[in-house]
PDB file of C-alpha atoms in Angstrom:
ATOM      1  CA  MET S   1       0.000   0.000   0.000  1.00  0.00           C
ATOM      2  CA  GLY S   2       2.691   2.459   0.643  1.00  0.00           C
ATOM      3  CA  GLN S   3       1.816   5.908  -0.580  1.00  0.00           C
ATOM      4  CA  GLY S   4       0.236   7.423   2.501  1.00  0.00           C
ATOM      5  CA  GLY S   5       0.473   7.431   6.246  1.00  0.00           C
ATOM      6  CA  GLY S   6       2.595   9.505   8.536  1.00  0.00           C
ATOM      7  CA  PRO S   7       3.125  13.231   8.630  1.00  0.00           C
ATOM      8  CA  ARG S   8       6.574  13.202   7.043  1.00  0.00           C
ATOM      9  CA  ARG S   9       5.590  10.994   4.129  1.00  0.00           C
ATOM     10  CA  ALA S  10       2.322  12.842   3.491  1.00  0.00           C
ATOM     11  CA  GLN S  11       3.980  16.244   3.700  1.00  0.00           C
ATOM     12  CA  ALA S  12       6.798  15.111   1.399  1.00  0.00           C
ATOM     13  CA  HIS S  13       4.177  14.467  -1.277  1.00  0.00           C
ATOM     14  CA  ASP S  14       2.323  17.769  -0.814  1.00  0.00           C
ATOM     15  CA  GLU S  15       4.065  19.500  -3.715  1.00  0.00           C
ATOM     16  CA  GLU S  16       3.364  16.598  -6.078  1.00  0.00           C
ATOM     17  CA  LEU S  17      -0.190  16.396  -4.777  1.00  0.00           C
ATOM     18  CA  GLY S  18      -0.755  20.112  -5.315  1.00  0.00           C
ATOM     19  CA  ARG S  19       0.413  19.836  -8.930  1.00  0.00           C
ATOM     20  CA  ALA S  20      -1.807  16.799  -9.508  1.00  0.00           C
ATOM     21  CA  VAL S  21      -4.865  18.527  -8.049  1.00  0.00           C
ATOM     22  CA  ALA S  22      -4.315  21.623 -10.204  1.00  0.00           C
ATOM     23  CA  ALA S  23      -3.969  19.456 -13.314  1.00  0.00           C
ATOM     24  CA  ALA S  24      -7.044  17.425 -12.356  1.00  0.00           C
ATOM     25  CA  GLN S  25      -9.035  20.624 -11.985  1.00  0.00           C
ATOM     26  CA  ALA S  26      -8.019  21.412 -15.577  1.00  0.00           C
ATOM     27  CA  GLY S  27      -9.472  18.087 -16.698  1.00  0.00           C
ATOM     28  CA  ASP S  28      -6.450  15.759 -16.542  1.00  0.00           C
ATOM     29  CA  GLU S  29      -7.833  12.357 -15.490  1.00  0.00           C
ATOM     30  CA  ALA S  30      -4.368  10.852 -15.016  1.00  0.00           C
ATOM     31  CA  ALA S  31      -3.555  13.649 -12.567  1.00  0.00           C
ATOM     32  CA  PHE S  32      -6.709  12.872 -10.598  1.00  0.00           C
ATOM     33  CA  ALA S  33      -5.500   9.264 -10.367  1.00  0.00           C
ATOM     34  CA  VAL S  34      -2.186  10.529  -8.952  1.00  0.00           C
ATOM     35  CA  ALA S  35      -4.030  12.597  -6.340  1.00  0.00           C
ATOM     36  CA  TYR S  36      -6.136   9.562  -5.444  1.00  0.00           C
ATOM     37  CA  ARG S  37      -3.053   7.364  -5.073  1.00  0.00           C
ATOM     38  CA  LEU S  38      -1.376   9.873  -2.756  1.00  0.00           C
ATOM     39  CA  VAL S  39      -4.405  10.487  -0.534  1.00  0.00           C
ATOM     40  CA  GLN S  40      -6.343   7.213  -0.437  1.00  0.00           C
ATOM     41  CA  PRO S  41      -4.214   5.074   1.965  1.00  0.00           C
ATOM     42  CA  GLY S  42      -4.236   7.680   4.735  1.00  0.00           C
ATOM     43  CA  LEU S  43      -7.899   8.428   4.127  1.00  0.00           C
ATOM     44  CA  VAL S  44      -8.861   4.765   4.465  1.00  0.00           C
ATOM     45  CA  GLY S  45      -6.769   4.456   7.629  1.00  0.00           C
ATOM     46  CA  TYR S  46      -8.599   7.442   9.098  1.00  0.00           C
ATOM     47  CA  LEU S  47     -11.981   6.020   8.102  1.00  0.00           C
ATOM     48  CA  ARG S  48     -11.163   2.683   9.686  1.00  0.00           C
ATOM     49  CA  GLY S  49     -10.619   4.586  12.887  1.00  0.00           C
ATOM     50  CA  LEU S  50     -14.113   6.070  12.580  1.00  0.00           C
ATOM     51  CA  VAL S  51     -16.332   3.326  11.170  1.00  0.00           C
ATOM     52  CA  GLY S  52     -14.784   0.193  12.623  1.00  0.00           C
ATOM     53  CA  THR S  53     -12.812  -2.874  11.741  1.00  0.00           C
ATOM     54  CA  ASP S  54     -14.563  -3.879   8.534  1.00  0.00           C
ATOM     55  CA  GLY S  55     -12.147  -2.883   5.771  1.00  0.00           C
ATOM     56  CA  GLU S  56     -14.853  -3.096   3.134  1.00  0.00           C
ATOM     57  CA  THR S  57     -16.975  -0.594   5.045  1.00  0.00           C
ATOM     58  CA  ALA S  58     -14.111   1.891   5.229  1.00  0.00           C
ATOM     59  CA  GLU S  59     -13.440   1.385   1.527  1.00  0.00           C
ATOM     60  CA  ASP S  60     -17.139   1.899   0.753  1.00  0.00           C
ATOM     61  CA  VAL S  61     -17.234   5.148   2.747  1.00  0.00           C
ATOM     62  CA  ALA S  62     -14.044   6.270   1.018  1.00  0.00           C
ATOM     63  CA  ALA S  63     -15.644   5.537  -2.358  1.00  0.00           C
ATOM     64  CA  GLU S  64     -18.632   7.714  -1.409  1.00  0.00           C
ATOM     65  CA  ALA S  65     -16.230  10.455  -0.336  1.00  0.00           C
ATOM     66  CA  TRP S  66     -14.317  10.274  -3.625  1.00  0.00           C
ATOM     67  CA  LEU S  67     -17.532  10.664  -5.599  1.00  0.00           C
ATOM     68  CA  GLU S  68     -18.148  13.905  -3.731  1.00  0.00           C
ATOM     69  CA  ILE S  69     -14.512  14.959  -4.074  1.00  0.00           C
ATOM     70  CA  ALA S  70     -14.615  14.416  -7.838  1.00  0.00           C
ATOM     71  CA  ARG S  71     -17.932  16.242  -8.147  1.00  0.00           C
ATOM     72  CA  ASP S  72     -16.782  19.278  -6.149  1.00  0.00           C
ATOM     73  CA  LEU S  73     -13.129  19.377  -7.230  1.00  0.00           C
ATOM     74  CA  GLY S  74     -13.621  22.642  -9.107  1.00  0.00           C
ATOM     75  CA  ARG S  75     -14.626  24.356  -5.859  1.00  0.00           C
ATOM     76  CA  PHE S  76     -11.421  23.427  -4.054  1.00  0.00           C
ATOM     77  CA  HIS S  77      -8.763  26.136  -3.661  1.00  0.00           C
ATOM     78  CA  GLY S  78      -5.378  25.374  -2.138  1.00  0.00           C
ATOM     79  CA  GLY S  79      -2.306  23.184  -2.347  1.00  0.00           C
ATOM     80  CA  GLY S  80      -1.526  19.595  -1.464  1.00  0.00           C
ATOM     81  CA  ALA S  81      -1.802  19.967   2.304  1.00  0.00           C
ATOM     82  CA  GLY S  82      -5.101  21.786   1.925  1.00  0.00           C
ATOM     83  CA  PHE S  83      -6.392  19.048  -0.346  1.00  0.00           C
ATOM     84  CA  ARG S  84      -5.609  16.366   2.238  1.00  0.00           C
ATOM     85  CA  GLY S  85      -7.532  18.349   4.853  1.00  0.00           C
ATOM     86  CA  TRP S  86     -10.446  18.950   2.469  1.00  0.00           C
ATOM     87  CA  THR S  87     -10.703  15.263   1.563  1.00  0.00           C
ATOM     88  CA  ALA S  88     -10.502  14.267   5.246  1.00  0.00           C
ATOM     89  CA  THR S  89     -13.385  16.627   6.034  1.00  0.00           C
ATOM     90  CA  ILE S  90     -15.532  15.118   3.279  1.00  0.00           C
ATOM     91  CA  ALA S  91     -14.635  11.581   4.355  1.00  0.00           C
ATOM     92  CA  ARG S  92     -15.485  12.408   7.964  1.00  0.00           C
ATOM     93  CA  HIS S  93     -18.931  13.674   6.949  1.00  0.00           C
ATOM     94  CA  ARG S  94     -19.565  10.513   4.921  1.00  0.00           C
ATOM     95  CA  ALA S  95     -18.396   8.379   7.861  1.00  0.00           C
ATOM     96  CA  PHE S  96     -20.813  10.107  10.228  1.00  0.00           C
ATOM     97  CA  ASP S  97     -23.603   9.693   7.678  1.00  0.00           C
ATOM     98  CA  HIS S  98     -22.797   5.978   7.571  1.00  0.00           C
ATOM     99  CA  LEU S  99     -22.746   5.741  11.363  1.00  0.00           C
ATOM    100  CA  ARG S 100     -26.042   7.591  11.668  1.00  0.00           C
ATOM    101  CA  ARG S 101     -27.551   5.100   9.266  1.00  0.00           C
ATOM    102  CA  LEU S 102     -26.299   2.320  11.504  1.00  0.00           C
ATOM    103  CA  LYS S 103     -27.233   4.259  14.642  1.00  0.00           C
ATOM    104  CA  ALA S 104     -23.731   3.564  15.827  1.00  0.00           C
ATOM    105  CA  ARG S 105     -21.067   5.700  17.406  1.00  0.00           C
ATOM    106  CA  PRO S 106     -17.592   6.198  15.951  1.00  0.00           C
ATOM    107  CA  ARG S 107     -15.019   3.893  17.383  1.00  0.00           C
ATOM    108  CA  PRO S 108     -11.318   3.490  16.775  1.00  0.00           C
ATOM    109  CA  ALA S 109     -10.371   0.485  14.676  1.00  0.00           C
ATOM    110  CA  PRO S 110      -7.213  -1.420  13.836  1.00  0.00           C
ATOM    111  CA  LEU S 111      -5.010   0.369  11.377  1.00  0.00           C
ATOM    112  CA  GLU S 112      -3.030  -1.358   8.678  1.00  0.00           C
ATOM    113  CA  GLN S 113       0.553  -1.819   9.725  1.00  0.00           C
ATOM    114  CA  ASP S 114       1.896  -0.110   6.613  1.00  0.00           C
ATOM    115  CA  LEU S 115      -0.030   3.037   7.551  1.00  0.00           C
ATOM    116  CA  LEU S 116       1.738   3.232  10.884  1.00  0.00           C
ATOM    117  CA  GLU S 117       4.828   5.080   9.654  1.00  0.00           C
ATOM    118  CA  LEU S 118       4.136   7.423  12.445  1.00  0.00           C
ATOM    119  CA  PRO S 119       6.501   9.922  13.869  1.00  0.00           C
ATOM    120  CA  GLY S 120       7.238  13.534  13.337  1.00  0.00           C
ATOM    121  CA  PRO S 121      10.935  14.250  13.624  1.00  0.00           C
ATOM    122  CA  HIS S 122      10.855  14.965  17.357  1.00  0.00           C
ATOM    123  CA  SER S 123       8.002  12.723  18.457  1.00  0.00           C
ATOM    124  CA  THR S 124       9.395   9.849  20.485  1.00  0.00           C
ATOM    125  CA  SER S 125       5.952   8.874  21.768  1.00  0.00           C
ATOM    126  CA  ALA S 126       4.720   8.495  18.193  1.00  0.00           C
ATOM    127  CA  ALA S 127       7.872   6.621  17.221  1.00  0.00           C
ATOM    128  CA  ALA S 128       7.158   4.075  19.914  1.00  0.00           C
ATOM    129  CA  LEU S 129       4.050   2.984  18.031  1.00  0.00           C
ATOM    130  CA  GLU S 130       5.910   1.894  14.897  1.00  0.00           C
ATOM    131  CA  ALA S 131       6.628  -1.647  15.976  1.00  0.00           C
ATOM    132  CA  ILE S 132       3.312  -2.700  17.428  1.00  0.00           C
ATOM    133  CA  SER S 133       0.838  -5.056  15.815  1.00  0.00           C
ATOM    134  CA  THR S 134      -2.518  -4.140  14.324  1.00  0.00           C
ATOM    135  CA  GLU S 135      -4.289  -5.949  17.146  1.00  0.00           C
ATOM    136  CA  ARG S 136      -2.377  -3.946  19.718  1.00  0.00           C
ATOM    137  CA  VAL S 137      -3.238  -0.726  17.884  1.00  0.00           C
ATOM    138  CA  LEU S 138      -6.927  -1.627  18.158  1.00  0.00           C
ATOM    139  CA  ALA S 139      -6.666  -2.235  21.868  1.00  0.00           C
ATOM    140  CA  LEU S 140      -4.665   0.925  22.528  1.00  0.00           C
ATOM    141  CA  VAL S 141      -6.517   3.389  20.305  1.00  0.00           C
ATOM    142  CA  ALA S 142      -9.925   2.003  21.297  1.00  0.00           C
ATOM    143  CA  ALA S 143      -9.120   2.853  24.898  1.00  0.00           C
ATOM    144  CA  LEU S 144      -8.497   6.540  24.141  1.00  0.00           C
ATOM    145  CA  PRO S 145     -11.221   9.155  24.510  1.00  0.00           C
ATOM    146  CA  ARG S 146     -12.750   9.792  21.092  1.00  0.00           C
ATOM    147  CA  ASP S 147     -11.346  13.311  20.719  1.00  0.00           C
ATOM    148  CA  GLN S 148      -7.832  12.008  21.369  1.00  0.00           C
ATOM    149  CA  ALA S 149      -8.256   9.018  19.063  1.00  0.00           C
ATOM    150  CA  GLU S 150      -9.474  11.157  16.190  1.00  0.00           C
ATOM    151  CA  ALA S 151      -6.756  13.766  16.714  1.00  0.00           C
ATOM    152  CA  VAL S 152      -4.120  11.025  16.620  1.00  0.00           C
ATOM    153  CA  LEU S 153      -5.647   9.544  13.452  1.00  0.00           C
ATOM    154  CA  LEU S 154      -5.686  12.901  11.660  1.00  0.00           C
ATOM    155  CA  ARG S 155      -2.218  13.967  12.763  1.00  0.00           C
ATOM    156  CA  VAL S 156      -0.485  10.598  12.429  1.00  0.00           C
ATOM    157  CA  ILE S 157      -2.353   8.642   9.759  1.00  0.00           C
ATOM    158  CA  VAL S 158      -3.638  11.389   7.467  1.00  0.00           C
ATOM    159  CA  GLY S 159      -0.562  13.528   8.180  1.00  0.00           C
ATOM    160  CA  LEU S 160      -2.349  16.816   8.804  1.00  0.00           C
ATOM    161  CA  ASP S 161      -0.803  19.623  10.810  1.00  0.00           C
ATOM    162  CA  ALA S 162      -2.726  20.941  13.826  1.00  0.00           C
ATOM    163  CA  PRO S 163      -4.504  23.812  12.012  1.00  0.00           C
ATOM    164  CA  ALA S 164      -5.675  21.496   9.203  1.00  0.00           C
ATOM    165  CA  ALA S 165      -6.809  18.813  11.656  1.00  0.00           C
ATOM    166  CA  ALA S 166      -8.599  21.509  13.643  1.00  0.00           C
ATOM    167  CA  ARG S 167     -10.527  22.581  10.537  1.00  0.00           C
ATOM    168  CA  VAL S 168     -11.605  18.977   9.942  1.00  0.00           C
ATOM    169  CA  LEU S 169     -12.797  18.622  13.541  1.00  0.00           C
ATOM    170  CA  GLY S 170     -14.232  22.117  13.935  1.00  0.00           C
ATOM    171  CA  LYS S 171     -11.920  22.828  16.883  1.00  0.00           C
ATOM    172  CA  ARG S 172      -9.066  25.168  17.687  1.00  0.00           C
ATOM    173  CA  PRO S 173      -5.553  24.038  16.711  1.00  0.00           C
ATOM    174  CA  GLY S 174      -4.422  24.173  20.328  1.00  0.00           C
ATOM    175  CA  ALA S 175      -7.188  21.791  21.361  1.00  0.00           C
ATOM    176  CA  VAL S 176      -6.193  19.351  18.619  1.00  0.00           C
ATOM    177  CA  ARG S 177      -2.507  19.572  19.557  1.00  0.00           C
ATOM    178  CA  THR S 178      -3.406  18.903  23.174  1.00  0.00           C
ATOM    179  CA  ALA S 179      -5.675  15.966  22.329  1.00  0.00           C
ATOM    180  CA  ALA S 180      -3.085  14.408  20.005  1.00  0.00           C
ATOM    181  CA  HIS S 181      -0.294  14.944  22.543  1.00  0.00           C
ATOM    182  CA  ARG S 182      -2.326  13.385  25.349  1.00  0.00           C
ATOM    183  CA  GLY S 183      -3.354  10.471  23.161  1.00  0.00           C
ATOM    184  CA  LEU S 184       0.199   9.759  22.023  1.00  0.00           C
ATOM    185  CA  ARG S 185       1.535  10.156  25.547  1.00  0.00           C
ATOM    186  CA  THR S 186      -1.048   7.660  26.801  1.00  0.00           C
ATOM    187  CA  LEU S 187      -0.229   5.213  24.015  1.00  0.00           C
ATOM    188  CA  SER S 188       3.491   5.573  24.668  1.00  0.00           C
ATOM    189  CA  ALA S 189       3.010   4.925  28.387  1.00  0.00           C
ATOM    190  CA  ARG S 190       0.964   1.811  27.642  1.00  0.00           C
ATOM    191  CA  LEU S 191       3.674   0.509  25.347  1.00  0.00           C
ATOM    192  CA  ARG S 192       6.404   0.703  27.987  1.00  0.00           C
ATOM    193  CA  PRO S 193       7.228  -2.561  29.737  1.00  0.00           C
ATOM    194  CA  HIS S 194       5.519  -2.746  33.100  1.00  0.00           C
ATOM    195  CA  GLY S 195       7.755  -2.045  35.960  1.00  0.00           C
ATOM    196  CA  GLY S 196      11.110  -0.625  35.013  1.00  0.00           C
ATOM    197  CA  PRO S 197      14.345  -0.496  36.913  1.00  0.00           C
ATOM    198  CA  GLY S 198      13.396  -1.575  40.309  1.00  0.00           C
ATOM    199  CA  GLY S 199      10.591  -3.973  39.820  1.00  0.00           C
ATOM    200  CA  ARG S 200       7.641  -5.269  37.941  1.00  0.00           C
ATOM    201  CA  GLY S 201       4.357  -3.401  37.595  1.00  0.00           C
TER     202      GLY S 201
END
């Protein structure tokens, strides 16, 4: 799967993504396919965190989102980073529509291991997540409060910065930074071996 996931990887592709989006808006179908390839893995990872463990469901919601994205592409203004935030907002709305239909609440879900290329350059708590299994991710993320889980998904899986994630969530950037920091700190603490020097916990 390999084209999305993780802030550094997503941000490294922002220039290419911005060019592809501009070309797609001018009618270049191949460029739209490039934009899709760059955005889709992170988007599906985020949706799995919202709609649950069924990969087909996340893919179905993503397909609904892409129909809307394609329809409204001419209305989008911005570069690659803005496009990732815009698509995440649309996908989030489609996910909540899906959950309302099911009368269910969003819940974190296991994330594909190849989407967990997590850390920012100075984020040791995020780096600690790289080696854990999908099953462990489910257990850890599911235990977070929903605001923290979604902030972690947007920052780490979709690769959005705090202001972009805040726009998706309708919150202030500081609140998103705090939620993501608390979530990652909690996950990091749960990954440490119990006990430490001096005994078992």
